[in-house]
Short mmCIF file of C-alpha atoms and ligand atoms in Angstrom, two decimals:
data_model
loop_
_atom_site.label_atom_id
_atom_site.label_comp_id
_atom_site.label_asym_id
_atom_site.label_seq_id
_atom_site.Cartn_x
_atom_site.Cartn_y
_atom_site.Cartn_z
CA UNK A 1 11.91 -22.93 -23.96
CA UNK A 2 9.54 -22.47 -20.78
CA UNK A 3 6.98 -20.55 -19.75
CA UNK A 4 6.75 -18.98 -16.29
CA UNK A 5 6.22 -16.09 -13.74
CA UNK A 6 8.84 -13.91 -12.22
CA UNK A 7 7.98 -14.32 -8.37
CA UNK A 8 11.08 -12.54 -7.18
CA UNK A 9 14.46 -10.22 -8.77
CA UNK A 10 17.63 -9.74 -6.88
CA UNK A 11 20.90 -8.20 -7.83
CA UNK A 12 19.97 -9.21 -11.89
CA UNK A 13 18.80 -12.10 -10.95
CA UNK A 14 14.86 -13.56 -11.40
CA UNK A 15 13.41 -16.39 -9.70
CA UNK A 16 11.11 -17.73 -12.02
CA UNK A 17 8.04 -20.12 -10.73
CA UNK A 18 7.35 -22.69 -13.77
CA UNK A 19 5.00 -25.25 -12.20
CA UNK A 20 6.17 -26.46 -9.29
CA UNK A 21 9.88 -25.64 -10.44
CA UNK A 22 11.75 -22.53 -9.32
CA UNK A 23 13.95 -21.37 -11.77
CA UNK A 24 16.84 -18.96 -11.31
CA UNK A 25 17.46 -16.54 -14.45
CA UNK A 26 19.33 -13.89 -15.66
CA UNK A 27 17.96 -11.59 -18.50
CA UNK A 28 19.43 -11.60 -22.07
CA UNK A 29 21.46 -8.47 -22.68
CA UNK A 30 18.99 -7.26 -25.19
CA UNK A 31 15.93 -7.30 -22.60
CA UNK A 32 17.82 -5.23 -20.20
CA UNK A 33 18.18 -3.01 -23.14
CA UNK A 34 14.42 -2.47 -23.64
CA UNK A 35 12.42 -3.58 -20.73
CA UNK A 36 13.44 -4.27 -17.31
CA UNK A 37 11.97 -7.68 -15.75
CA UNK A 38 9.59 -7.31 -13.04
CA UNK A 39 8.16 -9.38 -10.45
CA UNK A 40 4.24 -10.63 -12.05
CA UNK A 41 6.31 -10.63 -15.65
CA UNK A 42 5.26 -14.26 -17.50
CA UNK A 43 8.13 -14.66 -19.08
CA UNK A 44 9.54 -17.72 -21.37
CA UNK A 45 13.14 -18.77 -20.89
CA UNK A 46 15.99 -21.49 -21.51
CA UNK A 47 16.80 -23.48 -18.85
CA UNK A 48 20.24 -24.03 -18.50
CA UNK A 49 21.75 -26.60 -15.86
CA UNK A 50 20.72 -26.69 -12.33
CA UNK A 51 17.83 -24.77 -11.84
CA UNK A 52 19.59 -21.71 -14.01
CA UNK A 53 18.51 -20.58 -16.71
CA UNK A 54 18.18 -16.94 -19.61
CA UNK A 55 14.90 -14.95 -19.89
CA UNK A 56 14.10 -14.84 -23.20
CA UNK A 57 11.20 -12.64 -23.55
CA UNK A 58 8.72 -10.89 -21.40
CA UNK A 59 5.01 -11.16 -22.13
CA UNK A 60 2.96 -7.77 -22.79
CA UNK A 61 1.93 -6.49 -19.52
CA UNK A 62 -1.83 -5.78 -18.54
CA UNK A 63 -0.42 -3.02 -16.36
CA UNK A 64 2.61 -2.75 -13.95
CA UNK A 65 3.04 -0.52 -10.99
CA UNK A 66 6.28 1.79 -10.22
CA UNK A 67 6.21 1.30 -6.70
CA UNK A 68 6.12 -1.54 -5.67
CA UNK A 69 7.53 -2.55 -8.52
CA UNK A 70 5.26 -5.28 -10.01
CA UNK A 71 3.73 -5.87 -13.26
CA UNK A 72 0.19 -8.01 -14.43
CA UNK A 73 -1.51 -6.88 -11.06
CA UNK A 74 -5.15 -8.37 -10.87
CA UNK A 75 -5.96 -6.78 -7.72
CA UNK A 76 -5.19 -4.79 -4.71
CA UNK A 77 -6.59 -5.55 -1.35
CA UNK A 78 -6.37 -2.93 0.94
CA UNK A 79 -5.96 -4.04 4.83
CA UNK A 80 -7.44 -1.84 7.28
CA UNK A 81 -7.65 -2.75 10.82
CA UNK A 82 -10.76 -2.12 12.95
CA UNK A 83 -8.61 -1.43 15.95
CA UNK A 84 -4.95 -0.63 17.00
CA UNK A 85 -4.51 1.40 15.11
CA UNK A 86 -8.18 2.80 14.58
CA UNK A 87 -9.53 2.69 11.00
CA UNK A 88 -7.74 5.73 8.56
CA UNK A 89 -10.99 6.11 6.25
CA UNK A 90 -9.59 9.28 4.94
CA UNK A 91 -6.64 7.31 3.96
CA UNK A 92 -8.84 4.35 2.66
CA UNK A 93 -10.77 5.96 0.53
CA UNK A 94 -7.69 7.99 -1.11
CA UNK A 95 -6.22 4.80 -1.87
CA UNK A 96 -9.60 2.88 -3.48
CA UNK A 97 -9.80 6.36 -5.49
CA UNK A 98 -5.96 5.53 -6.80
CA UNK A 99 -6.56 2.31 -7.54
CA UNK A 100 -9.81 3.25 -9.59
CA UNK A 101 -7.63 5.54 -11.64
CA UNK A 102 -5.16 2.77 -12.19
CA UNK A 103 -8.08 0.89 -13.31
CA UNK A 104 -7.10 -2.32 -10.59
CA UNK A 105 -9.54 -3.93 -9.09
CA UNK A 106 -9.72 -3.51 -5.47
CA UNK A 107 -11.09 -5.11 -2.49
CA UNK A 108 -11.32 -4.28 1.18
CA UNK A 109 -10.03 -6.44 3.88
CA UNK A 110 -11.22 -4.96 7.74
CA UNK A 111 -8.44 -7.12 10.36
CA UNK A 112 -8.69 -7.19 13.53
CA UNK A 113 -12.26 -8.31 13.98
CA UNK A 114 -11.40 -9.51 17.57
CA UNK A 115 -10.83 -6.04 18.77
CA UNK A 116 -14.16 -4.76 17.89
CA UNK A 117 -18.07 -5.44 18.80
CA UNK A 118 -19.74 -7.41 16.09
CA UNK A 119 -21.75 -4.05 15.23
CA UNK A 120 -18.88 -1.86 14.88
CA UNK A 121 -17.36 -4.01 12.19
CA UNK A 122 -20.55 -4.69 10.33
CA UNK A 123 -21.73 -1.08 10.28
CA UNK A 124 -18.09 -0.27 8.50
CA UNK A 125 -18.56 -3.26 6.10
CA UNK A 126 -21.68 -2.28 4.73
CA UNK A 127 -20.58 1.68 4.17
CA UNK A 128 -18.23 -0.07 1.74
CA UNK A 129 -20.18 -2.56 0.65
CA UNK A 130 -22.84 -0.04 -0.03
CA UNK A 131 -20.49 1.77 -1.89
CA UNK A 132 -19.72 -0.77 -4.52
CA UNK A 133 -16.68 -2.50 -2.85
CA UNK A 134 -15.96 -6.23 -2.21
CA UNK A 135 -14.91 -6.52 1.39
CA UNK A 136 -13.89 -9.37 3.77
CA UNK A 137 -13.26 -9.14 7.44
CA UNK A 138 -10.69 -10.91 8.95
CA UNK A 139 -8.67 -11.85 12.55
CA UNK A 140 -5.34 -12.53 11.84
CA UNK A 141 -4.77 -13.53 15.10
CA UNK A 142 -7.60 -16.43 15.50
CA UNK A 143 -7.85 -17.43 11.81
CA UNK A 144 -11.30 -15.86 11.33
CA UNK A 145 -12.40 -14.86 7.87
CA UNK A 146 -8.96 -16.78 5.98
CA UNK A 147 -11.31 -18.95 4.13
CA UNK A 148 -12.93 -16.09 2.67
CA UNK A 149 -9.41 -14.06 1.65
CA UNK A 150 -8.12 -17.34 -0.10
CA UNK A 151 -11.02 -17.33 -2.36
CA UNK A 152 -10.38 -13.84 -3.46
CA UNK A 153 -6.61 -14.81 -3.96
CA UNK A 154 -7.09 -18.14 -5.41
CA UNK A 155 -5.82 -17.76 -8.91
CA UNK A 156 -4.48 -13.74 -9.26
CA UNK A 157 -1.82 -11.54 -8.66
CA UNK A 158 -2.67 -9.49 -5.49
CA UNK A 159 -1.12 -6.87 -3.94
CA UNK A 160 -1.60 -6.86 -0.09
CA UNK A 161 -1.43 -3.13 1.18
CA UNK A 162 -2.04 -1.14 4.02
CA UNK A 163 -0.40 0.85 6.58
CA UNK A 164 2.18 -0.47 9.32
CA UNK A 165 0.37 -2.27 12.16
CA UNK A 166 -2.44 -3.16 10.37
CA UNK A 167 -1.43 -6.96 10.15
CA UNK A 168 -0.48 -7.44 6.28
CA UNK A 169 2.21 -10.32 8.19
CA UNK A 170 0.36 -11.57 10.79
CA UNK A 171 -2.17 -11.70 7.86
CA UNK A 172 0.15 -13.56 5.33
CA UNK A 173 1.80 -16.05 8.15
CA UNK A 174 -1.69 -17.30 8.94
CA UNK A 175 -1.90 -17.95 5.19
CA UNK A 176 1.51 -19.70 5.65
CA UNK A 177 3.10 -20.06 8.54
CA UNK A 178 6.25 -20.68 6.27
CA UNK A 179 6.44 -17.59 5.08
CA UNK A 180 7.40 -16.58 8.55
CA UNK A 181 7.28 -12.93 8.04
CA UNK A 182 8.57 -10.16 11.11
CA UNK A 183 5.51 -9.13 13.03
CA UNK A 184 4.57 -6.83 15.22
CA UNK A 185 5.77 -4.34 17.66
CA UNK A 186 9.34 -5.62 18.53
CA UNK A 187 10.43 -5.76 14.77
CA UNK A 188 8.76 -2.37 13.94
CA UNK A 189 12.24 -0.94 13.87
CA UNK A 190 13.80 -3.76 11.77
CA UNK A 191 10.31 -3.69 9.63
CA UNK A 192 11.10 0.24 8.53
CA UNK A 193 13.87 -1.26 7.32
CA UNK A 194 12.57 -3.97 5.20
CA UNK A 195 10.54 -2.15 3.69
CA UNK A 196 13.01 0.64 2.36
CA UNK A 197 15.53 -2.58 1.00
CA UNK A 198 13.63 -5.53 0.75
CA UNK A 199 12.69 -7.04 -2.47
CA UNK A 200 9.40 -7.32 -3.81
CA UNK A 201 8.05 -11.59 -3.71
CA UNK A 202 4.92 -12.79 -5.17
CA UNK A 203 4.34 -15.50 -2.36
CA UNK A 204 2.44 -18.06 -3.32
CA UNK A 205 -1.04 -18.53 -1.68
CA UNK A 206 -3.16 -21.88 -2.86
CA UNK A 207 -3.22 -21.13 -7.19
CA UNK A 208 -2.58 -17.64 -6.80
CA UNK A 209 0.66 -14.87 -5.67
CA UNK A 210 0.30 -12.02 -3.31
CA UNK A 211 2.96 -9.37 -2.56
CA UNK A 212 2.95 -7.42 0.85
CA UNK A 213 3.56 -4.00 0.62
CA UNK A 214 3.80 -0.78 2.94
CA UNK A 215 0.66 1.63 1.99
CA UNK A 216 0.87 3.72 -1.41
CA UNK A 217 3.87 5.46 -1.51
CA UNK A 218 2.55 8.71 -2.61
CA UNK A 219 -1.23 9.62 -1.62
CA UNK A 220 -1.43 12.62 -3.50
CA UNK A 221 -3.98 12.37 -6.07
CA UNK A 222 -2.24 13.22 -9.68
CA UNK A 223 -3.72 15.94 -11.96
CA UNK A 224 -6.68 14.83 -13.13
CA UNK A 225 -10.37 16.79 -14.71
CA UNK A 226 -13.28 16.84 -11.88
CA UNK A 227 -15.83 14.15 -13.57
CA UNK A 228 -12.97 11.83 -13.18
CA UNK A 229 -13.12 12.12 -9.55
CA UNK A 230 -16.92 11.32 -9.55
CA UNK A 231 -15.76 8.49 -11.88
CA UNK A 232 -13.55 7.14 -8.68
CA UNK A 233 -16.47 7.09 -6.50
CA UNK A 234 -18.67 3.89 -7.82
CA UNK A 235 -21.80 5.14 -5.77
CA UNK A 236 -21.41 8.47 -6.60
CA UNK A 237 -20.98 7.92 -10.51
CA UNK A 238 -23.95 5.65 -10.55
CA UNK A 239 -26.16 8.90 -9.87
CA UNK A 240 -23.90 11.27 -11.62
CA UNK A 241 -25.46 11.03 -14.87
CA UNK A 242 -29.17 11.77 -13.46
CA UNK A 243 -28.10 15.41 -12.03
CA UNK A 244 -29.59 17.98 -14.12
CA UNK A 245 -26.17 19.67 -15.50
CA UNK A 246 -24.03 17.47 -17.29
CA UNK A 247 -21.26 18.84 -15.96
CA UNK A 248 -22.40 18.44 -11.84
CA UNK A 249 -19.88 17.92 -9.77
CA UNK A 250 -22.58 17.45 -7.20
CA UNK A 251 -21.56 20.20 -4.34
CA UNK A 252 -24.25 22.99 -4.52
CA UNK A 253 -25.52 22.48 -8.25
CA UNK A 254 -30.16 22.14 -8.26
CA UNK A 255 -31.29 18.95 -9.11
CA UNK A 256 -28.22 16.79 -8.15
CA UNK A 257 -28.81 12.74 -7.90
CA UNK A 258 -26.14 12.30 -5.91
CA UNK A 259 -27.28 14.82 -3.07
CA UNK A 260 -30.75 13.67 -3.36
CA UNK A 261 -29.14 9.87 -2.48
CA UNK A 262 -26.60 11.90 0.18
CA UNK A 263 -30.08 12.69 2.07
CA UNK A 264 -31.79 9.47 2.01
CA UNK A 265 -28.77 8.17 3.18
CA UNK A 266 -28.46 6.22 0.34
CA UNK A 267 -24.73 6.93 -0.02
CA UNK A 268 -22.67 7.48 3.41
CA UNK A 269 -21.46 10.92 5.21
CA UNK A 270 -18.31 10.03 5.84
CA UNK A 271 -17.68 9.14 2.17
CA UNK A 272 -19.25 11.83 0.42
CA UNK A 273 -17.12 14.31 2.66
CA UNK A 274 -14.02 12.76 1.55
CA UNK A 275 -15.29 13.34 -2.13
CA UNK A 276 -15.81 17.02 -1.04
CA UNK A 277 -12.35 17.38 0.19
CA UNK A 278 -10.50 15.14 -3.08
CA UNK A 279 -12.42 17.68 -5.15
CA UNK A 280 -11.17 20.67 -3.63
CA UNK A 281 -7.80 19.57 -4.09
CA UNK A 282 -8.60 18.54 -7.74
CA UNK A 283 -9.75 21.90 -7.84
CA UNK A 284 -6.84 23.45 -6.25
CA UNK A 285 -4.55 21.55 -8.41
CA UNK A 286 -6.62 22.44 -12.18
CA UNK A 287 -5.22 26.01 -10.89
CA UNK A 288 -1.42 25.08 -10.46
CA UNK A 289 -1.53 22.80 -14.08
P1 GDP B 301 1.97 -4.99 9.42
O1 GDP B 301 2.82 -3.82 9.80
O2 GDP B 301 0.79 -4.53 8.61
O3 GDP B 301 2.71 -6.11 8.77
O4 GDP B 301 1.35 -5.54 10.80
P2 GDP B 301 1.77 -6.81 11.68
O5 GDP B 301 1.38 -8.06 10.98
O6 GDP B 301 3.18 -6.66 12.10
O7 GDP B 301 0.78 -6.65 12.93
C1 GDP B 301 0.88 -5.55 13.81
C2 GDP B 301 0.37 -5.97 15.17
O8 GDP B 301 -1.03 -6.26 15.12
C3 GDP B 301 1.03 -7.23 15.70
O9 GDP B 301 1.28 -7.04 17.08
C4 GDP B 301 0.00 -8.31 15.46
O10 GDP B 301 0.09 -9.36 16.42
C5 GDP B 301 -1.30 -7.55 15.62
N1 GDP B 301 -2.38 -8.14 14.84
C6 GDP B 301 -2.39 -8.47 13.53
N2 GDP B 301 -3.56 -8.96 13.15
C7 GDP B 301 -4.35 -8.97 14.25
C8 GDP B 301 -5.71 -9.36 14.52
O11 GDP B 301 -6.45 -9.83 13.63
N3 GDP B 301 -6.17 -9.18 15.78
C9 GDP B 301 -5.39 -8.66 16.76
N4 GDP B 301 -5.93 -8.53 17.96
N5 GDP B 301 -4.12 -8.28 16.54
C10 GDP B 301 -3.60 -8.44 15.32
ZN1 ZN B 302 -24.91 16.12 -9.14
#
């Protein structure tokens, strides 16, 4: 038997990456029984003749995502682009707060350096930064910043998301021009498309796999109880247990850390109003549950 890492499935079929070999498997009836292969699976299998081979068995997951489907994710980077289109931050931070529930590690990649003045992009960078995030900023377009994104890839299973027009495939082709993904405006159409039937691939970047992905299917934040919230908010937590009531959720309540740091500017405006607004719909939604 061999060892190796689903990288793509199609029609009940897996491609399987074993060293520099690409295996193409199908699943033994008994593991489409109990646990559908995914993409990011390590799986061991029997080669057979001519590249074919059976899955055998699946190894435990760390975690797997529904959609996209993809299991064993180390990381997600979210791309946002500085310019055209302008920076969603409401959208931003709702995703870093879903991938803090999921318990993924995260990372923040700015694009589109180029379009910006030096001093726009920084002053972006370091609200995250500031905030507890890793964050890279990048040009697709003139290869600035690459170095830095295949350090952060080298090795893991990322997951490349952010919304259309950002430039997750500009982004990816100047990681590899072979992957020779549709960009831009002309294939927005076809791109709409590909993204509603396509297949999830782990693409290999240096030692490490990242899939491209449209933005987080559903950015509604589940049910959960208001200290979680705080919890998804790395510079707000850090303060959260100073407040004088336990049970803060640091809006009006005397003797709050985390408005005390909200004055000295110590954590940002724009990201402490998006906190505001999560919790009212945590709120809103303790009501409905
Ligand atoms: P996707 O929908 O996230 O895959 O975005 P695309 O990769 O298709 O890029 C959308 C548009 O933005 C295309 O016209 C790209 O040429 C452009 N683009 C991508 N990255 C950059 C960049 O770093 N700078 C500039 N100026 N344009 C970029
Ligand atoms: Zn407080």
């Amino acid at each position: 038997m061999r060892e190796g890492l689903i990288i793509k499935g199609y029609g009940g079929f897996y491609f399987i990456k074993s060293g520099e070999e690409t295996w193409c498997c199908r699943g033994r009836g008994r593991l489409r029984r109990e646990q559908s292969p995914l993409p990011g699976d390590r799986v061991f299998f029997t080669p057979l003749e001519q590249g074919e081979g059976v899955i055998e068995s699946i190894q435990p997951r760390k975690n797997s995502l529904p959609r996209p489907p993809i299991a064993n994710v180390d990381q997600v980077i979210l791309l946002v682009s500085l310019a055209g289109p302008e920076p969603d931050l409401k959208l931003l931070d709702r995703s870093l707060v879903l991938c803090e529930l999921k318990g993924l590690g995260v990372l923040i990649c700015f694009n589109k350096v180029d379009l910006v003045d030096s001093e726009q992009g920084k002053e972006l960078d370091k609200i995250y930064r500031s905030a507890g995030y890793q964050t890279i900023l990048t040009s697709a377009l003139y290869g600035t910043g690459l170095q830095n994104l295949r350090q952060v890839l080298a090795g893991k299973v990322s997951v490349l998301s952010g919304p259309s027009g950002a430039g997750k495939s500009t982004l990816l082709n100047a990681l590899d021009p072979k992957f020779s993904l549709a960009t831009g405006e002309i294939s927005r159409k076809s791109k709409r498309g590909k993204h509603t039937t396509r297949y999830v691939e782990l693409l290999p970047v240096g030692e490490g796999f990242v899939a491209d992905t449209p933005g987080f299917s559903s950015l509604e934040l589940p049910p959960m109880k208001r200290a979680e919230l705080s919890r998804c908010f790395p510079e707000i937590y850090q303060f959260a247990g100073q407040c004088r009531f336990y049970d803060c959720v640091h809006i009006n309540e005397p003797d709050c850390e985390v408005k005390n740091a909200l004055e000295k500017g110590v954590i940002s405006s724009t990201r402490y109003q998006d906190y505001q607004q999560f919790l009212e719909e945590v709120i809103n939604k303790e009501r409905i549950y």
